[in-house]
PDB file of C-alpha atoms in Angstrom:
ATOM      1  CA  UNK A   1      69.110  -6.267 -75.516  1.00 79.00           C
ATOM      2  CA  UNK A   2      71.826  -4.724 -73.387  1.00 86.00           C
ATOM      3  CA  UNK A   3      71.237  -1.730 -71.085  1.00 90.00           C
ATOM      4  CA  UNK A   4      73.323   0.977 -69.430  1.00 88.00           C
ATOM      5  CA  UNK A   5      72.116   2.705 -66.235  1.00 89.00           C
ATOM      6  CA  UNK A   6      73.305   5.613 -64.148  1.00 86.00           C
ATOM      7  CA  UNK A   7      74.041   5.742 -60.445  1.00 82.00           C
ATOM      8  CA  UNK A   8      75.178   8.993 -58.944  1.00 70.00           C
ATOM      9  CA  UNK A   9      76.163  10.274 -62.379  1.00 68.00           C
ATOM     10  CA  UNK A  10      78.236   7.272 -63.133  1.00 74.00           C
ATOM     11  CA  UNK A  11      77.515   5.125 -66.234  1.00 80.00           C
ATOM     12  CA  UNK A  12      77.090   1.434 -65.334  1.00 85.00           C
ATOM     13  CA  UNK A  13      76.695  -1.526 -67.646  1.00 83.00           C
ATOM     14  CA  UNK A  14      76.064  -2.989 -70.026  1.00 89.00           C
ATOM     15  CA  UNK A  15      73.681  -5.513 -68.443  1.00 91.00           C
ATOM     16  CA  UNK A  16      70.788  -7.533 -69.824  1.00 90.00           C
ATOM     17  CA  UNK A  17      67.091  -6.795 -69.072  1.00 91.00           C
ATOM     18  CA  UNK A  18      66.922  -9.495 -66.405  1.00 90.00           C
ATOM     19  CA  UNK A  19      69.688  -7.843 -64.506  1.00 92.00           C
ATOM     20  CA  UNK A  20      67.888  -4.473 -64.759  1.00 93.00           C
ATOM     21  CA  UNK A  21      64.776  -6.061 -63.219  1.00 91.00           C
ATOM     22  CA  UNK A  22      66.910  -7.597 -60.494  1.00 92.00           C
ATOM     23  CA  UNK A  23      68.572  -4.272 -59.631  1.00 92.00           C
ATOM     24  CA  UNK A  24      65.169  -2.674 -59.533  1.00 91.00           C
ATOM     25  CA  UNK A  25      63.740  -5.416 -57.261  1.00 91.00           C
ATOM     26  CA  UNK A  26      66.594  -5.160 -54.799  1.00 91.00           C
ATOM     27  CA  UNK A  27      66.476  -1.329 -54.616  1.00 88.00           C
ATOM     28  CA  UNK A  28      69.880  -0.632 -56.257  1.00 89.00           C
ATOM     29  CA  UNK A  29      68.073   1.418 -58.904  1.00 91.00           C
ATOM     30  CA  UNK A  30      64.591   3.048 -58.885  1.00 88.00           C
ATOM     31  CA  UNK A  31      62.073   4.094 -61.528  1.00 86.00           C
ATOM     32  CA  UNK A  32      63.864   7.468 -61.776  1.00 83.00           C
ATOM     33  CA  UNK A  33      67.185   5.861 -62.671  1.00 88.00           C
ATOM     34  CA  UNK A  34      68.241   6.908 -66.134  1.00 86.00           C
ATOM     35  CA  UNK A  35      68.758   4.028 -68.608  1.00 89.00           C
ATOM     36  CA  UNK A  36      69.818   3.765 -72.234  1.00 87.00           C
ATOM     37  CA  UNK A  37      69.986   1.151 -74.881  1.00 87.00           C
ATOM     38  CA  UNK A  38      70.878   1.105 -78.503  1.00 83.00           C
ATOM     39  CA  UNK A  39      68.096   2.831 -80.468  1.00 80.00           C
ATOM     40  CA  UNK A  40      67.523   5.581 -77.876  1.00 80.00           C
ATOM     41  CA  UNK A  41      68.771   9.077 -78.576  1.00 73.00           C
ATOM     42  CA  UNK A  42      68.713  10.201 -74.964  1.00 77.00           C
ATOM     43  CA  UNK A  43      68.796   8.681 -71.514  1.00 82.00           C
ATOM     44  CA  UNK A  44      65.329   8.132 -70.031  1.00 84.00           C
ATOM     45  CA  UNK A  45      64.008   7.311 -66.550  1.00 86.00           C
ATOM     46  CA  UNK A  46      63.318   3.617 -66.160  1.00 90.00           C
ATOM     47  CA  UNK A  47      59.671   4.486 -65.491  1.00 87.00           C
ATOM     48  CA  UNK A  48      59.362   5.427 -69.148  1.00 84.00           C
ATOM     49  CA  UNK A  49      60.892   2.074 -70.358  1.00 83.00           C
ATOM     50  CA  UNK A  50      58.802  -1.049 -70.991  1.00 75.00           C
ATOM     51  CA  UNK A  51      61.216  -3.822 -70.301  1.00 73.00           C
ATOM     52  CA  UNK A  52      58.657  -6.529 -71.047  1.00 65.00           C
ATOM     53  CA  UNK A  53      58.441  -5.296 -74.587  1.00 48.00           C
ATOM     54  CA  UNK A  54      62.171  -5.172 -74.783  1.00 46.00           C
ATOM     55  CA  UNK A  55      62.123  -1.546 -75.859  1.00 47.00           C
ATOM     56  CA  UNK A  56      61.578   1.924 -74.678  1.00 44.00           C
ATOM     57  CA  UNK A  57      59.709   4.827 -76.156  1.00 46.00           C
ATOM     58  CA  UNK A  58      62.457   4.755 -78.646  1.00 44.00           C
ATOM     59  CA  UNK A  59      63.618   7.723 -80.611  1.00 44.00           C
ATOM     60  CA  UNK A  60      65.612   7.250 -83.919  1.00 43.00           C
ATOM     61  CA  UNK A  61      68.900   5.447 -83.301  1.00 41.00           C
ATOM     62  CA  UNK A  62      71.845   7.826 -83.432  1.00 43.00           C
ATOM     63  CA  UNK A  63      74.647   5.722 -81.859  1.00 46.00           C
ATOM     64  CA  UNK A  64      75.635   2.458 -80.401  1.00 53.00           C
ATOM     65  CA  UNK A  65      77.551   4.323 -77.693  1.00 59.00           C
ATOM     66  CA  UNK A  66      75.548   5.780 -74.791  1.00 65.00           C
ATOM     67  CA  UNK A  67      75.215   9.585 -75.042  1.00 61.00           C
ATOM     68  CA  UNK A  68      76.681  11.710 -72.238  1.00 60.00           C
ATOM     69  CA  UNK A  69      74.809  11.814 -68.991  1.00 59.00           C
ATOM     70  CA  UNK A  70      73.463  13.011 -66.639  1.00 66.00           C
ATOM     71  CA  UNK A  71      70.859  15.816 -66.415  1.00 78.00           C
ATOM     72  CA  UNK A  72      72.257  18.133 -63.749  1.00 84.00           C
ATOM     73  CA  UNK A  73      68.968  18.795 -62.026  1.00 90.00           C
ATOM     74  CA  UNK A  74      68.256  15.007 -61.686  1.00 89.00           C
ATOM     75  CA  UNK A  75      71.846  14.447 -60.582  1.00 87.00           C
ATOM     76  CA  UNK A  76      71.365  17.044 -57.859  1.00 92.00           C
ATOM     77  CA  UNK A  77      68.203  15.329 -56.678  1.00 94.00           C
ATOM     78  CA  UNK A  78      69.959  11.946 -56.606  1.00 90.00           C
ATOM     79  CA  UNK A  79      72.886  13.434 -54.628  1.00 93.00           C
ATOM     80  CA  UNK A  80      70.615  15.039 -52.183  1.00 95.00           C
ATOM     81  CA  UNK A  81      68.886  11.700 -51.566  1.00 94.00           C
ATOM     82  CA  UNK A  82      72.136   9.858 -51.252  1.00 93.00           C
ATOM     83  CA  UNK A  83      73.551  12.325 -48.758  1.00 94.00           C
ATOM     84  CA  UNK A  84      70.243  12.116 -46.830  1.00 95.00           C
ATOM     85  CA  UNK A  85      70.822   8.440 -46.417  1.00 91.00           C
ATOM     86  CA  UNK A  86      74.522   8.973 -45.442  1.00 93.00           C
ATOM     87  CA  UNK A  87      73.550  11.468 -42.795  1.00 93.00           C
ATOM     88  CA  UNK A  88      70.911   9.276 -41.507  1.00 90.00           C
ATOM     89  CA  UNK A  89      73.287   6.401 -41.158  1.00 88.00           C
ATOM     90  CA  UNK A  90      75.886   8.633 -39.479  1.00 91.00           C
ATOM     91  CA  UNK A  91      73.361   9.526 -36.749  1.00 84.00           C
ATOM     92  CA  UNK A  92      74.100   6.070 -35.310  1.00 77.00           C
ATOM     93  CA  UNK A  93      77.659   7.324 -34.460  1.00 85.00           C
ATOM     94  CA  UNK A  94      76.932  10.946 -33.925  1.00 80.00           C
ATOM     95  CA  UNK A  95      74.131  10.228 -31.344  1.00 72.00           C
ATOM     96  CA  UNK A  96      71.459  11.690 -33.600  1.00 75.00           C
ATOM     97  CA  UNK A  97      73.237  15.060 -34.310  1.00 84.00           C
ATOM     98  CA  UNK A  98      73.503  14.383 -38.033  1.00 87.00           C
ATOM     99  CA  UNK A  99      69.662  13.967 -38.140  1.00 88.00           C
ATOM    100  CA  UNK A 100      69.655  17.704 -38.567  1.00 92.00           C
ATOM    101  CA  UNK A 101      71.437  17.256 -41.810  1.00 94.00           C
ATOM    102  CA  UNK A 102      68.907  14.632 -42.754  1.00 95.00           C
ATOM    103  CA  UNK A 103      66.006  16.955 -42.127  1.00 95.00           C
ATOM    104  CA  UNK A 104      67.764  19.681 -44.020  1.00 96.00           C
ATOM    105  CA  UNK A 105      68.385  17.545 -47.065  1.00 97.00           C
ATOM    106  CA  UNK A 106      64.775  16.273 -46.968  1.00 98.00           C
ATOM    107  CA  UNK A 107      63.434  19.806 -46.960  1.00 98.00           C
ATOM    108  CA  UNK A 108      65.666  20.709 -49.952  1.00 98.00           C
ATOM    109  CA  UNK A 109      64.192  17.891 -51.915  1.00 98.00           C
ATOM    110  CA  UNK A 110      60.725  19.146 -50.908  1.00 98.00           C
ATOM    111  CA  UNK A 111      61.692  22.693 -52.015  1.00 98.00           C
ATOM    112  CA  UNK A 112      62.996  21.542 -55.422  1.00 98.00           C
ATOM    113  CA  UNK A 113      59.883  19.375 -55.930  1.00 98.00           C
ATOM    114  CA  UNK A 114      57.575  22.347 -55.216  1.00 98.00           C
ATOM    115  CA  UNK A 115      59.501  24.419 -57.773  1.00 98.00           C
ATOM    116  CA  UNK A 116      58.389  21.996 -60.503  1.00 98.00           C
ATOM    117  CA  UNK A 117      54.693  22.400 -59.821  1.00 98.00           C
ATOM    118  CA  UNK A 118      54.425  26.164 -60.042  1.00 97.00           C
ATOM    119  CA  UNK A 119      51.896  26.249 -62.932  1.00 95.00           C
ATOM    120  CA  UNK A 120      49.395  28.663 -61.434  1.00 95.00           C
ATOM    121  CA  UNK A 121      47.511  25.955 -59.605  1.00 96.00           C
ATOM    122  CA  UNK A 122      50.067  24.987 -56.943  1.00 97.00           C
ATOM    123  CA  UNK A 123      48.888  25.127 -53.337  1.00 97.00           C
ATOM    124  CA  UNK A 124      51.897  27.136 -52.193  1.00 98.00           C
ATOM    125  CA  UNK A 125      55.361  28.318 -53.182  1.00 98.00           C
ATOM    126  CA  UNK A 126      58.606  26.581 -52.468  1.00 98.00           C
ATOM    127  CA  UNK A 127      59.686  29.217 -49.994  1.00 98.00           C
ATOM    128  CA  UNK A 128      56.441  29.094 -48.103  1.00 98.00           C
ATOM    129  CA  UNK A 129      56.313  25.235 -48.104  1.00 98.00           C
ATOM    130  CA  UNK A 130      59.674  25.065 -46.307  1.00 98.00           C
ATOM    131  CA  UNK A 131      59.705  28.234 -44.172  1.00 98.00           C
ATOM    132  CA  UNK A 132      56.170  27.800 -42.734  1.00 98.00           C
ATOM    133  CA  UNK A 133      57.026  24.213 -41.751  1.00 98.00           C
ATOM    134  CA  UNK A 134      59.171  25.556 -38.975  1.00 96.00           C
ATOM    135  CA  UNK A 135      56.751  28.136 -37.470  1.00 97.00           C
ATOM    136  CA  UNK A 136      56.052  26.932 -33.918  1.00 95.00           C
ATOM    137  CA  UNK A 137      52.499  25.791 -33.553  1.00 94.00           C
ATOM    138  CA  UNK A 138      51.428  26.768 -37.189  1.00 97.00           C
ATOM    139  CA  UNK A 139      53.575  23.994 -38.584  1.00 96.00           C
ATOM    140  CA  UNK A 140      51.201  21.299 -37.279  1.00 94.00           C
ATOM    141  CA  UNK A 141      48.607  22.375 -39.800  1.00 97.00           C
ATOM    142  CA  UNK A 142      51.063  23.449 -42.469  1.00 98.00           C
ATOM    143  CA  UNK A 143      52.744  20.026 -42.721  1.00 98.00           C
ATOM    144  CA  UNK A 144      49.556  18.834 -44.451  1.00 98.00           C
ATOM    145  CA  UNK A 145      50.159  21.466 -47.210  1.00 98.00           C
ATOM    146  CA  UNK A 146      53.955  21.130 -47.384  1.00 98.00           C
ATOM    147  CA  UNK A 147      53.942  17.276 -47.659  1.00 98.00           C
ATOM    148  CA  UNK A 148      50.570  15.924 -48.569  1.00 98.00           C
ATOM    149  CA  UNK A 149      49.669  18.715 -51.027  1.00 98.00           C
ATOM    150  CA  UNK A 150      52.986  18.348 -52.595  1.00 98.00           C
ATOM    151  CA  UNK A 151      52.222  14.693 -53.432  1.00 98.00           C
ATOM    152  CA  UNK A 152      48.864  15.806 -54.848  1.00 98.00           C
ATOM    153  CA  UNK A 153      50.418  18.547 -57.007  1.00 98.00           C
ATOM    154  CA  UNK A 154      53.211  16.352 -58.360  1.00 98.00           C
ATOM    155  CA  UNK A 155      50.586  13.854 -59.411  1.00 97.00           C
ATOM    156  CA  UNK A 156      48.465  16.587 -60.899  1.00 97.00           C
ATOM    157  CA  UNK A 157      51.293  17.899 -62.959  1.00 97.00           C
ATOM    158  CA  UNK A 158      52.304  14.495 -64.122  1.00 95.00           C
ATOM    159  CA  UNK A 159      48.695  13.676 -65.197  1.00 95.00           C
ATOM    160  CA  UNK A 160      48.133  17.080 -66.927  1.00 96.00           C
ATOM    161  CA  UNK A 161      51.368  16.876 -68.855  1.00 93.00           C
ATOM    162  CA  UNK A 162      50.919  13.120 -69.618  1.00 91.00           C
ATOM    163  CA  UNK A 163      54.215  12.357 -67.931  1.00 89.00           C
ATOM    164  CA  UNK A 164      54.821   8.542 -67.449  1.00 82.00           C
ATOM    165  CA  UNK A 165      55.984   7.471 -64.048  1.00 82.00           C
ATOM    166  CA  UNK A 166      54.786   6.110 -60.753  1.00 88.00           C
ATOM    167  CA  UNK A 167      52.606   8.695 -58.820  1.00 93.00           C
ATOM    168  CA  UNK A 168      53.565   9.778 -55.399  1.00 97.00           C
ATOM    169  CA  UNK A 169      51.362   8.042 -52.717  1.00 97.00           C
ATOM    170  CA  UNK A 170      49.139  10.712 -51.161  1.00 98.00           C
ATOM    171  CA  UNK A 171      48.235   8.210 -48.418  1.00 98.00           C
ATOM    172  CA  UNK A 172      51.916   7.718 -47.592  1.00 98.00           C
ATOM    173  CA  UNK A 173      52.285  11.536 -47.416  1.00 98.00           C
ATOM    174  CA  UNK A 174      49.254  11.695 -45.139  1.00 97.00           C
ATOM    175  CA  UNK A 175      50.752   9.035 -42.776  1.00 95.00           C
ATOM    176  CA  UNK A 176      54.055  10.812 -42.741  1.00 96.00           C
ATOM    177  CA  UNK A 177      52.293  14.020 -41.424  1.00 96.00           C
ATOM    178  CA  UNK A 178      50.324  11.854 -38.920  1.00 93.00           C
ATOM    179  CA  UNK A 179      53.542  10.213 -37.743  1.00 92.00           C
ATOM    180  CA  UNK A 180      55.192  13.649 -37.279  1.00 92.00           C
ATOM    181  CA  UNK A 181      52.191  14.891 -35.205  1.00 90.00           C
ATOM    182  CA  UNK A 182      51.944  11.620 -33.167  1.00 88.00           C
ATOM    183  CA  UNK A 183      55.638  11.123 -32.484  1.00 77.00           C
ATOM    184  CA  UNK A 184      56.827  10.310 -29.985  1.00 68.00           C
ATOM    185  CA  UNK A 185      53.511   9.621 -28.220  1.00 73.00           C
ATOM    186  CA  UNK A 186      52.289   6.969 -30.515  1.00 68.00           C
ATOM    187  CA  UNK A 187      54.647   6.507 -33.490  1.00 65.00           C
ATOM    188  CA  UNK A 188      58.201   5.521 -32.699  1.00 76.00           C
ATOM    189  CA  UNK A 189      60.803   7.728 -34.326  1.00 80.00           C
ATOM    190  CA  UNK A 190      62.063   4.925 -36.541  1.00 83.00           C
ATOM    191  CA  UNK A 191      58.660   4.598 -38.175  1.00 86.00           C
ATOM    192  CA  UNK A 192      58.595   8.308 -38.987  1.00 89.00           C
ATOM    193  CA  UNK A 193      62.122   8.071 -40.410  1.00 90.00           C
ATOM    194  CA  UNK A 194      61.313   5.072 -42.621  1.00 91.00           C
ATOM    195  CA  UNK A 195      58.106   6.633 -43.930  1.00 94.00           C
ATOM    196  CA  UNK A 196      60.016   9.890 -44.598  1.00 95.00           C
ATOM    197  CA  UNK A 197      62.675   8.122 -46.519  1.00 95.00           C
ATOM    198  CA  UNK A 198      60.215   6.275 -48.755  1.00 96.00           C
ATOM    199  CA  UNK A 199      58.334   9.543 -49.346  1.00 97.00           C
ATOM    200  CA  UNK A 200      61.473  11.456 -50.228  1.00 97.00           C
ATOM    201  CA  UNK A 201      62.290   8.713 -52.735  1.00 95.00           C
ATOM    202  CA  UNK A 202      58.916   9.160 -54.341  1.00 96.00           C
ATOM    203  CA  UNK A 203      59.233  12.886 -54.450  1.00 97.00           C
ATOM    204  CA  UNK A 204      62.627  12.527 -56.144  1.00 95.00           C
ATOM    205  CA  UNK A 205      61.288   9.916 -58.605  1.00 92.00           C
ATOM    206  CA  UNK A 206      58.332  12.109 -59.655  1.00 94.00           C
ATOM    207  CA  UNK A 207      60.458  15.234 -59.869  1.00 95.00           C
ATOM    208  CA  UNK A 208      62.988  13.516 -62.062  1.00 91.00           C
ATOM    209  CA  UNK A 209      60.318  12.292 -64.332  1.00 90.00           C
ATOM    210  CA  UNK A 210      58.932  15.828 -64.698  1.00 94.00           C
ATOM    211  CA  UNK A 211      62.296  17.329 -65.342  1.00 92.00           C
ATOM    212  CA  UNK A 212      63.338  14.863 -67.935  1.00 85.00           C
ATOM    213  CA  UNK A 213      60.060  14.705 -69.779  1.00 86.00           C
ATOM    214  CA  UNK A 214      59.950  18.575 -70.006  1.00 88.00           C
ATOM    215  CA  UNK A 215      63.432  18.619 -71.412  1.00 81.00           C
ATOM    216  CA  UNK A 216      62.692  15.903 -73.882  1.00 74.00           C
ATOM    217  CA  UNK A 217      59.524  17.752 -74.995  1.00 75.00           C
ATOM    218  CA  UNK A 218      61.323  21.070 -75.378  1.00 70.00           C
ATOM    219  CA  UNK A 219      64.101  19.531 -77.430  1.00 58.00           C
TER     220      UNK A 219
END
């Protein structure tokens, strides 16, 4: 069975299942990457596809040509994450100045993720999650809400709405906050950056799963 996949809004493929697994293993694609194969009516996140069975949660076949992609909300999340990587890499030649852009892009991902869990049970709002994170002194407590509670609420929504996908690691979110509080006394900056990148990736993947599943359900 041949598969197509999307990277930054661009259709790639076709490739076989072994290649998809290889791309997932080396980090070229993630569980939120949209994939399609003959027999699927829409693109779906890789997390919703069982490659070992050689099939996805297939809907009636409508075409042997991949349908148009890509969901604009998911595309925005992917672009934000890509530019966060670019700005982080650029900090090596800008003497850390572009780290401001990295932080900004990270917080935009956080904001958009909080938007998806506003079901009446969310710990806070997107505006408060971001704004309160920059209040001097207060932010040291608020980071636990903005980052760890976000992981918890994303997992809660995915569980309540029966959305397949890998949950966000609440332990990783906790360590991210601890690294922020301890840096630079205990945690080196590079450790905080690495944890933050992994956490942002998990936020993005969970948010993409929620967006796509809700749209599939509504259609």
